[in-house]
């Protein structure tokens, strides 16, 4: 289950960023891709979950879980070559996962071959329920990201999830769960679910 940030009345983020911690793959994933995906999504640790009367994200405000899904550091021989979520990626055993109508999962990472810096971070997960309106003039994002420039990252993870259940959703901002670009065009991240 997810811990819930409960706001009795209106929740307003005029500026600044609400996020959640990074999920990190520890040790070597299971060698079978389908089993590895099942194991990772069954053991997710971090998400943002908000229950409020209403939610407003101002022009300078963000609920941002970009790159806060699964991540694998560069050390060791562990690999995760087939990051997927809402979209299809290439590779044996690579397929989407999760529930399209009520997405809750973070995105998977990308890492191949120890030491070559093909590292990408999956997107995080944002789950919002409001009895009233949700207005977004700023940003709600569960996009994936590359590893840092210092790591010379050449691949992107899969994007995460954004779920909003409200009386209405409006605003001039953006709500995304997009796969990010990478330094190598054939290693772009797949999309998540909104």
JSON list of C-alpha atoms in Angstrom, two decimals:
[
{"chain": "A", "resi": 1, "resn": "UNK", "atom": "CA", "xyz": [0.00, 0.00, 0.00]},
{"chain": "A", "resi": 2, "resn": "UNK", "atom": "CA", "xyz": [0.92, 3.65, -0.39]},
{"chain": "A", "resi": 3, "resn": "UNK", "atom": "CA", "xyz": [1.14, 6.22, 2.39]},
{"chain": "A", "resi": 4, "resn": "UNK", "atom": "CA", "xyz": [-1.31, 9.03, 1.64]},
{"chain": "A", "resi": 5, "resn": "UNK", "atom": "CA", "xyz": [-0.82, 12.78, 1.99]},
{"chain": "A", "resi": 6, "resn": "UNK", "atom": "CA", "xyz": [-4.33, 13.78, 3.07]},
{"chain": "A", "resi": 7, "resn": "UNK", "atom": "CA", "xyz": [-5.50, 17.40, 2.86]},
{"chain": "A", "resi": 8, "resn": "UNK", "atom": "CA", "xyz": [-8.96, 18.03, 4.28]},
{"chain": "A", "resi": 9, "resn": "UNK", "atom": "CA", "xyz": [-9.63, 21.09, 2.13]},
{"chain": "A", "resi": 10, "resn": "UNK", "atom": "CA", "xyz": [-7.77, 22.70, -0.74]},
{"chain": "A", "resi": 11, "resn": "UNK", "atom": "CA", "xyz": [-4.16, 21.84, -1.55]},
{"chain": "A", "resi": 12, "resn": "UNK", "atom": "CA", "xyz": [-2.25, 24.56, -3.39]},
{"chain": "A", "resi": 13, "resn": "UNK", "atom": "CA", "xyz": [1.29, 24.45, -4.78]},
{"chain": "A", "resi": 14, "resn": "UNK", "atom": "CA", "xyz": [1.99, 27.99, -5.98]},
{"chain": "A", "resi": 15, "resn": "UNK", "atom": "CA", "xyz": [5.74, 27.45, -6.37]},
{"chain": "A", "resi": 16, "resn": "UNK", "atom": "CA", "xyz": [8.39, 24.87, -5.61]},
{"chain": "A", "resi": 17, "resn": "UNK", "atom": "CA", "xyz": [8.38, 21.12, -6.24]},
{"chain": "A", "resi": 18, "resn": "UNK", "atom": "CA", "xyz": [6.73, 18.16, -4.55]},
{"chain": "A", "resi": 19, "resn": "UNK", "atom": "CA", "xyz": [8.53, 14.89, -5.37]},
{"chain": "A", "resi": 20, "resn": "UNK", "atom": "CA", "xyz": [9.40, 11.47, -3.96]},
{"chain": "A", "resi": 21, "resn": "UNK", "atom": "CA", "xyz": [12.70, 9.62, -3.37]},
{"chain": "A", "resi": 22, "resn": "UNK", "atom": "CA", "xyz": [14.57, 7.60, -6.01]},
{"chain": "A", "resi": 23, "resn": "UNK", "atom": "CA", "xyz": [14.00, 3.85, -6.29]},
{"chain": "A", "resi": 24, "resn": "UNK", "atom": "CA", "xyz": [17.24, 1.93, -6.81]},
{"chain": "A", "resi": 25, "resn": "UNK", "atom": "CA", "xyz": [17.68, -1.61, -8.11]},
{"chain": "A", "resi": 26, "resn": "UNK", "atom": "CA", "xyz": [19.92, -3.48, -5.70]},
{"chain": "A", "resi": 27, "resn": "UNK", "atom": "CA", "xyz": [21.96, -6.42, -6.89]},
{"chain": "A", "resi": 28, "resn": "UNK", "atom": "CA", "xyz": [21.46, -8.29, -10.15]},
{"chain": "A", "resi": 29, "resn": "UNK", "atom": "CA", "xyz": [17.91, -8.47, -11.51]},
{"chain": "A", "resi": 30, "resn": "UNK", "atom": "CA", "xyz": [16.45, -11.87, -12.33]},
{"chain": "A", "resi": 31, "resn": "UNK", "atom": "CA", "xyz": [17.87, -13.00, -15.67]},
{"chain": "A", "resi": 32, "resn": "UNK", "atom": "CA", "xyz": [14.46, -13.73, -17.22]},
{"chain": "A", "resi": 33, "resn": "UNK", "atom": "CA", "xyz": [13.07, -10.34, -18.41]},
{"chain": "A", "resi": 34, "resn": "UNK", "atom": "CA", "xyz": [9.41, -11.08, -17.59]},
{"chain": "A", "resi": 35, "resn": "UNK", "atom": "CA", "xyz": [10.29, -12.35, -14.12]},
{"chain": "A", "resi": 36, "resn": "UNK", "atom": "CA", "xyz": [12.56, -9.36, -13.52]},
{"chain": "A", "resi": 37, "resn": "UNK", "atom": "CA", "xyz": [9.74, -6.92, -14.37]},
{"chain": "A", "resi": 38, "resn": "UNK", "atom": "CA", "xyz": [7.28, -8.77, -12.13]},
{"chain": "A", "resi": 39, "resn": "UNK", "atom": "CA", "xyz": [9.76, -8.74, -9.25]},
{"chain": "A", "resi": 40, "resn": "UNK", "atom": "CA", "xyz": [10.52, -5.02, -9.56]},
{"chain": "A", "resi": 41, "resn": "UNK", "atom": "CA", "xyz": [6.92, -3.81, -9.79]},
{"chain": "A", "resi": 42, "resn": "UNK", "atom": "CA", "xyz": [5.94, -6.04, -6.85]},
{"chain": "A", "resi": 43, "resn": "UNK", "atom": "CA", "xyz": [8.59, -4.38, -4.68]},
{"chain": "A", "resi": 44, "resn": "UNK", "atom": "CA", "xyz": [8.14, -0.71, -5.52]},
{"chain": "A", "resi": 45, "resn": "UNK", "atom": "CA", "xyz": [8.85, 1.56, -2.56]},
{"chain": "A", "resi": 46, "resn": "UNK", "atom": "CA", "xyz": [8.15, 5.17, -3.46]},
{"chain": "A", "resi": 47, "resn": "UNK", "atom": "CA", "xyz": [5.18, 7.03, -4.95]},
{"chain": "A", "resi": 48, "resn": "UNK", "atom": "CA", "xyz": [3.34, 10.30, -4.37]},
{"chain": "A", "resi": 49, "resn": "UNK", "atom": "CA", "xyz": [-0.26, 9.80, -3.29]},
{"chain": "A", "resi": 50, "resn": "UNK", "atom": "CA", "xyz": [-2.47, 12.79, -2.54]},
{"chain": "A", "resi": 51, "resn": "UNK", "atom": "CA", "xyz": [-6.07, 12.82, -1.30]},
{"chain": "A", "resi": 52, "resn": "UNK", "atom": "CA", "xyz": [-7.59, 16.31, -1.07]},
{"chain": "A", "resi": 53, "resn": "UNK", "atom": "CA", "xyz": [-10.74, 18.34, -1.41]},
{"chain": "A", "resi": 54, "resn": "UNK", "atom": "CA", "xyz": [-9.17, 20.12, -4.39]},
{"chain": "A", "resi": 55, "resn": "UNK", "atom": "CA", "xyz": [-5.67, 20.48, -5.87]},
{"chain": "A", "resi": 56, "resn": "UNK", "atom": "CA", "xyz": [-4.18, 23.53, -7.57]},
{"chain": "A", "resi": 57, "resn": "UNK", "atom": "CA", "xyz": [-0.70, 23.64, -9.11]},
{"chain": "A", "resi": 58, "resn": "UNK", "atom": "CA", "xyz": [0.32, 27.20, -9.94]},
{"chain": "A", "resi": 59, "resn": "UNK", "atom": "CA", "xyz": [2.39, 28.40, -12.88]},
{"chain": "A", "resi": 60, "resn": "UNK", "atom": "CA", "xyz": [5.58, 28.09, -10.83]},
{"chain": "A", "resi": 61, "resn": "UNK", "atom": "CA", "xyz": [4.54, 24.89, -9.06]},
{"chain": "A", "resi": 62, "resn": "UNK", "atom": "CA", "xyz": [5.43, 21.28, -9.82]},
{"chain": "A", "resi": 63, "resn": "UNK", "atom": "CA", "xyz": [4.47, 17.79, -8.75]},
{"chain": "A", "resi": 64, "resn": "UNK", "atom": "CA", "xyz": [7.50, 16.24, -10.35]},
{"chain": "A", "resi": 65, "resn": "UNK", "atom": "CA", "xyz": [8.60, 12.61, -10.24]},
{"chain": "A", "resi": 66, "resn": "UNK", "atom": "CA", "xyz": [10.83, 12.86, -13.32]},
{"chain": "A", "resi": 67, "resn": "UNK", "atom": "CA", "xyz": [13.53, 10.20, -13.13]},
{"chain": "A", "resi": 68, "resn": "UNK", "atom": "CA", "xyz": [12.32, 9.02, -9.70]},
{"chain": "A", "resi": 69, "resn": "UNK", "atom": "CA", "xyz": [11.45, 5.50, -10.78]},
{"chain": "A", "resi": 70, "resn": "UNK", "atom": "CA", "xyz": [13.96, 2.67, -10.79]},
{"chain": "A", "resi": 71, "resn": "UNK", "atom": "CA", "xyz": [17.64, 3.42, -11.35]},
{"chain": "A", "resi": 72, "resn": "UNK", "atom": "CA", "xyz": [20.77, 1.26, -11.51]},
{"chain": "A", "resi": 73, "resn": "UNK", "atom": "CA", "xyz": [24.15, 2.72, -10.73]},
{"chain": "A", "resi": 74, "resn": "UNK", "atom": "CA", "xyz": [27.17, 2.16, -12.97]},
{"chain": "A", "resi": 75, "resn": "UNK", "atom": "CA", "xyz": [29.04, -0.14, -10.61]},
{"chain": "A", "resi": 76, "resn": "UNK", "atom": "CA", "xyz": [28.89, -3.91, -10.96]},
{"chain": "A", "resi": 77, "resn": "UNK", "atom": "CA", "xyz": [27.77, -6.16, -13.77]},
{"chain": "A", "resi": 78, "resn": "UNK", "atom": "CA", "xyz": [24.02, -5.87, -13.20]},
{"chain": "A", "resi": 79, "resn": "UNK", "atom": "CA", "xyz": [22.00, -5.04, -16.31]},
{"chain": "A", "resi": 80, "resn": "UNK", "atom": "CA", "xyz": [18.40, -4.12, -17.21]},
{"chain": "A", "resi": 81, "resn": "UNK", "atom": "CA", "xyz": [18.33, -4.02, -21.01]},
{"chain": "A", "resi": 82, "resn": "UNK", "atom": "CA", "xyz": [14.57, -3.87, -21.71]},
{"chain": "A", "resi": 83, "resn": "UNK", "atom": "CA", "xyz": [12.84, -0.96, -19.93]},
{"chain": "A", "resi": 84, "resn": "UNK", "atom": "CA", "xyz": [9.11, -0.94, -20.58]},
{"chain": "A", "resi": 85, "resn": "UNK", "atom": "CA", "xyz": [5.88, 0.41, -19.11]},
{"chain": "A", "resi": 86, "resn": "UNK", "atom": "CA", "xyz": [3.07, 2.00, -21.12]},
{"chain": "A", "resi": 87, "resn": "UNK", "atom": "CA", "xyz": [4.84, 1.56, -24.45]},
{"chain": "A", "resi": 88, "resn": "UNK", "atom": "CA", "xyz": [6.58, -1.29, -26.20]},
{"chain": "A", "resi": 89, "resn": "UNK", "atom": "CA", "xyz": [10.34, -1.49, -26.31]},
{"chain": "A", "resi": 90, "resn": "UNK", "atom": "CA", "xyz": [12.49, -3.78, -28.42]},
{"chain": "A", "resi": 91, "resn": "UNK", "atom": "CA", "xyz": [13.99, -7.00, -27.12]},
{"chain": "A", "resi": 92, "resn": "UNK", "atom": "CA", "xyz": [12.93, -10.50, -26.17]},
{"chain": "A", "resi": 93, "resn": "UNK", "atom": "CA", "xyz": [10.43, -10.53, -23.30]},
{"chain": "A", "resi": 94, "resn": "UNK", "atom": "CA", "xyz": [9.90, -6.77, -23.49]},
{"chain": "A", "resi": 95, "resn": "UNK", "atom": "CA", "xyz": [6.27, -5.76, -22.99]},
{"chain": "A", "resi": 96, "resn": "UNK", "atom": "CA", "xyz": [4.17, -3.20, -21.19]},
{"chain": "A", "resi": 97, "resn": "UNK", "atom": "CA", "xyz": [2.84, -3.69, -17.67]},
{"chain": "A", "resi": 98, "resn": "UNK", "atom": "CA", "xyz": [0.33, -2.21, -15.26]},
{"chain": "A", "resi": 99, "resn": "UNK", "atom": "CA", "xyz": [-3.29, -1.09, -15.55]},
{"chain": "A", "resi": 100, "resn": "UNK", "atom": "CA", "xyz": [-3.94, 1.54, -18.25]},
{"chain": "A", "resi": 101, "resn": "UNK", "atom": "CA", "xyz": [-7.11, 2.89, -16.56]},
{"chain": "A", "resi": 102, "resn": "UNK", "atom": "CA", "xyz": [-5.58, 3.32, -13.10]},
{"chain": "A", "resi": 103, "resn": "UNK", "atom": "CA", "xyz": [-1.80, 3.42, -13.45]},
{"chain": "A", "resi": 104, "resn": "UNK", "atom": "CA", "xyz": [0.26, 3.23, -10.26]},
{"chain": "A", "resi": 105, "resn": "UNK", "atom": "CA", "xyz": [3.68, 1.90, -11.26]},
{"chain": "A", "resi": 106, "resn": "UNK", "atom": "CA", "xyz": [7.06, 3.57, -11.62]},
{"chain": "A", "resi": 107, "resn": "UNK", "atom": "CA", "xyz": [9.15, 3.13, -14.77]},
{"chain": "A", "resi": 108, "resn": "UNK", "atom": "CA", "xyz": [11.96, 0.62, -15.18]},
{"chain": "A", "resi": 109, "resn": "UNK", "atom": "CA", "xyz": [15.60, 1.60, -15.69]},
{"chain": "A", "resi": 110, "resn": "UNK", "atom": "CA", "xyz": [17.94, 0.89, -18.57]},
{"chain": "A", "resi": 111, "resn": "UNK", "atom": "CA", "xyz": [21.46, -0.40, -18.14]},
{"chain": "A", "resi": 112, "resn": "UNK", "atom": "CA", "xyz": [23.50, -2.68, -20.37]},
{"chain": "A", "resi": 113, "resn": "UNK", "atom": "CA", "xyz": [27.07, -3.93, -20.10]},
{"chain": "A", "resi": 114, "resn": "UNK", "atom": "CA", "xyz": [29.05, -3.00, -17.02]},
{"chain": "A", "resi": 115, "resn": "UNK", "atom": "CA", "xyz": [31.07, 0.17, -17.30]},
{"chain": "A", "resi": 116, "resn": "UNK", "atom": "CA", "xyz": [29.79, 1.51, -20.62]},
{"chain": "A", "resi": 117, "resn": "UNK", "atom": "CA", "xyz": [27.48, 4.12, -19.08]},
{"chain": "A", "resi": 118, "resn": "UNK", "atom": "CA", "xyz": [24.25, 3.05, -20.79]},
{"chain": "A", "resi": 119, "resn": "UNK", "atom": "CA", "xyz": [22.18, 4.13, -17.80]},
{"chain": "A", "resi": 120, "resn": "UNK", "atom": "CA", "xyz": [18.67, 5.58, -17.75]},
{"chain": "A", "resi": 121, "resn": "UNK", "atom": "CA", "xyz": [16.25, 6.38, -14.91]},
{"chain": "A", "resi": 122, "resn": "UNK", "atom": "CA", "xyz": [12.60, 5.38, -14.92]},
{"chain": "A", "resi": 123, "resn": "UNK", "atom": "CA", "xyz": [9.87, 7.91, -14.13]},
{"chain": "A", "resi": 124, "resn": "UNK", "atom": "CA", "xyz": [8.17, 7.96, -10.74]},
{"chain": "A", "resi": 125, "resn": "UNK", "atom": "CA", "xyz": [4.48, 7.63, -9.87]},
{"chain": "A", "resi": 126, "resn": "UNK", "atom": "CA", "xyz": [1.87, 10.24, -8.92]},
{"chain": "A", "resi": 127, "resn": "UNK", "atom": "CA", "xyz": [-1.64, 9.32, -7.72]},
{"chain": "A", "resi": 128, "resn": "UNK", "atom": "CA", "xyz": [-4.13, 12.10, -6.96]},
{"chain": "A", "resi": 129, "resn": "UNK", "atom": "CA", "xyz": [-7.75, 11.86, -5.82]},
{"chain": "A", "resi": 130, "resn": "UNK", "atom": "CA", "xyz": [-9.84, 14.97, -5.22]},
{"chain": "A", "resi": 131, "resn": "UNK", "atom": "CA", "xyz": [-13.50, 15.31, -4.34]},
{"chain": "A", "resi": 132, "resn": "UNK", "atom": "CA", "xyz": [-13.50, 18.65, -6.15]},
{"chain": "A", "resi": 133, "resn": "UNK", "atom": "CA", "xyz": [-11.43, 20.14, -8.95]},
{"chain": "A", "resi": 134, "resn": "UNK", "atom": "CA", "xyz": [-7.82, 19.65, -9.97]},
{"chain": "A", "resi": 135, "resn": "UNK", "atom": "CA", "xyz": [-6.32, 22.67, -11.76]},
{"chain": "A", "resi": 136, "resn": "UNK", "atom": "CA", "xyz": [-2.85, 22.46, -13.29]},
{"chain": "A", "resi": 137, "resn": "UNK", "atom": "CA", "xyz": [-1.23, 25.64, -14.56]},
{"chain": "A", "resi": 138, "resn": "UNK", "atom": "CA", "xyz": [2.25, 24.35, -13.71]},
{"chain": "A", "resi": 139, "resn": "UNK", "atom": "CA", "xyz": [3.67, 20.86, -14.17]},
{"chain": "A", "resi": 140, "resn": "UNK", "atom": "CA", "xyz": [2.74, 17.33, -13.16]},
{"chain": "A", "resi": 141, "resn": "UNK", "atom": "CA", "xyz": [5.39, 14.96, -14.52]},
{"chain": "A", "resi": 142, "resn": "UNK", "atom": "CA", "xyz": [6.36, 11.31, -14.25]},
{"chain": "A", "resi": 143, "resn": "UNK", "atom": "CA", "xyz": [8.77, 11.46, -17.21]},
{"chain": "A", "resi": 144, "resn": "UNK", "atom": "CA", "xyz": [11.81, 9.23, -17.39]},
{"chain": "A", "resi": 145, "resn": "UNK", "atom": "CA", "xyz": [15.32, 10.65, -17.63]},
{"chain": "A", "resi": 146, "resn": "UNK", "atom": "CA", "xyz": [18.83, 9.89, -18.74]},
{"chain": "A", "resi": 147, "resn": "UNK", "atom": "CA", "xyz": [21.60, 9.32, -16.27]},
{"chain": "A", "resi": 148, "resn": "UNK", "atom": "CA", "xyz": [23.63, 12.42, -15.48]},
{"chain": "A", "resi": 149, "resn": "UNK", "atom": "CA", "xyz": [25.88, 14.07, -18.06]},
{"chain": "A", "resi": 150, "resn": "UNK", "atom": "CA", "xyz": [28.80, 13.19, -15.79]},
{"chain": "A", "resi": 151, "resn": "UNK", "atom": "CA", "xyz": [27.94, 9.53, -16.37]},
{"chain": "A", "resi": 152, "resn": "UNK", "atom": "CA", "xyz": [27.86, 10.10, -20.15]},
{"chain": "A", "resi": 153, "resn": "UNK", "atom": "CA", "xyz": [24.48, 8.34, -20.11]},
{"chain": "A", "resi": 154, "resn": "UNK", "atom": "CA", "xyz": [23.43, 6.97, -23.49]},
{"chain": "A", "resi": 155, "resn": "UNK", "atom": "CA", "xyz": [20.03, 5.51, -22.71]},
{"chain": "A", "resi": 156, "resn": "UNK", "atom": "CA", "xyz": [16.73, 6.42, -21.05]},
{"chain": "A", "resi": 157, "resn": "UNK", "atom": "CA", "xyz": [14.48, 4.52, -18.69]},
{"chain": "A", "resi": 158, "resn": "UNK", "atom": "CA", "xyz": [10.72, 4.07, -19.09]},
{"chain": "A", "resi": 159, "resn": "UNK", "atom": "CA", "xyz": [8.34, 6.80, -17.94]},
{"chain": "A", "resi": 160, "resn": "UNK", "atom": "CA", "xyz": [6.17, 6.29, -14.86]},
{"chain": "A", "resi": 161, "resn": "UNK", "atom": "CA", "xyz": [2.51, 6.98, -13.99]},
{"chain": "A", "resi": 162, "resn": "UNK", "atom": "CA", "xyz": [0.15, 9.87, -13.36]},
{"chain": "A", "resi": 163, "resn": "UNK", "atom": "CA", "xyz": [-3.37, 9.06, -12.13]},
{"chain": "A", "resi": 164, "resn": "UNK", "atom": "CA", "xyz": [-5.92, 11.79, -11.38]},
{"chain": "A", "resi": 165, "resn": "UNK", "atom": "CA", "xyz": [-9.48, 11.15, -10.18]},
{"chain": "A", "resi": 166, "resn": "UNK", "atom": "CA", "xyz": [-11.40, 14.40, -9.67]},
{"chain": "A", "resi": 167, "resn": "UNK", "atom": "CA", "xyz": [-14.69, 16.16, -10.32]},
{"chain": "A", "resi": 168, "resn": "UNK", "atom": "CA", "xyz": [-12.89, 18.11, -13.05]},
{"chain": "A", "resi": 169, "resn": "UNK", "atom": "CA", "xyz": [-9.38, 18.65, -14.42]},
{"chain": "A", "resi": 170, "resn": "UNK", "atom": "CA", "xyz": [-8.41, 21.98, -16.02]},
{"chain": "A", "resi": 171, "resn": "UNK", "atom": "CA", "xyz": [-5.59, 24.45, -16.47]},
{"chain": "A", "resi": 172, "resn": "UNK", "atom": "CA", "xyz": [-2.98, 25.61, -18.96]},
{"chain": "A", "resi": 173, "resn": "UNK", "atom": "CA", "xyz": [-0.10, 23.53, -17.61]},
{"chain": "A", "resi": 174, "resn": "UNK", "atom": "CA", "xyz": [1.13, 20.06, -18.53]},
{"chain": "A", "resi": 175, "resn": "UNK", "atom": "CA", "xyz": [0.50, 16.51, -17.27]},
{"chain": "A", "resi": 176, "resn": "UNK", "atom": "CA", "xyz": [2.99, 14.04, -18.74]},
{"chain": "A", "resi": 177, "resn": "UNK", "atom": "CA", "xyz": [4.54, 10.60, -18.44]},
{"chain": "A", "resi": 178, "resn": "UNK", "atom": "CA", "xyz": [6.89, 10.78, -21.42]},
{"chain": "A", "resi": 179, "resn": "UNK", "atom": "CA", "xyz": [9.94, 8.72, -22.24]},
{"chain": "A", "resi": 180, "resn": "UNK", "atom": "CA", "xyz": [13.02, 10.94, -22.43]},
{"chain": "A", "resi": 181, "resn": "UNK", "atom": "CA", "xyz": [15.52, 11.30, -25.24]},
{"chain": "A", "resi": 182, "resn": "UNK", "atom": "CA", "xyz": [19.06, 10.02, -24.84]},
{"chain": "A", "resi": 183, "resn": "UNK", "atom": "CA", "xyz": [22.48, 10.79, -26.27]},
{"chain": "A", "resi": 184, "resn": "UNK", "atom": "CA", "xyz": [21.91, 7.90, -28.71]},
{"chain": "A", "resi": 185, "resn": "UNK", "atom": "CA", "xyz": [18.72, 8.08, -30.73]},
{"chain": "A", "resi": 186, "resn": "UNK", "atom": "CA", "xyz": [18.03, 4.32, -30.69]},
{"chain": "A", "resi": 187, "resn": "UNK", "atom": "CA", "xyz": [17.96, 4.25, -26.88]},
{"chain": "A", "resi": 188, "resn": "UNK", "atom": "CA", "xyz": [15.06, 6.61, -26.20]},
{"chain": "A", "resi": 189, "resn": "UNK", "atom": "CA", "xyz": [12.80, 5.78, -23.25]},
{"chain": "A", "resi": 190, "resn": "UNK", "atom": "CA", "xyz": [9.28, 4.41, -23.75]},
{"chain": "A", "resi": 191, "resn": "UNK", "atom": "CA", "xyz": [6.23, 6.26, -22.46]},
{"chain": "A", "resi": 192, "resn": "UNK", "atom": "CA", "xyz": [4.39, 5.68, -19.22]},
{"chain": "A", "resi": 193, "resn": "UNK", "atom": "CA", "xyz": [0.68, 6.00, -18.45]},
{"chain": "A", "resi": 194, "resn": "UNK", "atom": "CA", "xyz": [-1.59, 8.98, -17.68]}
]
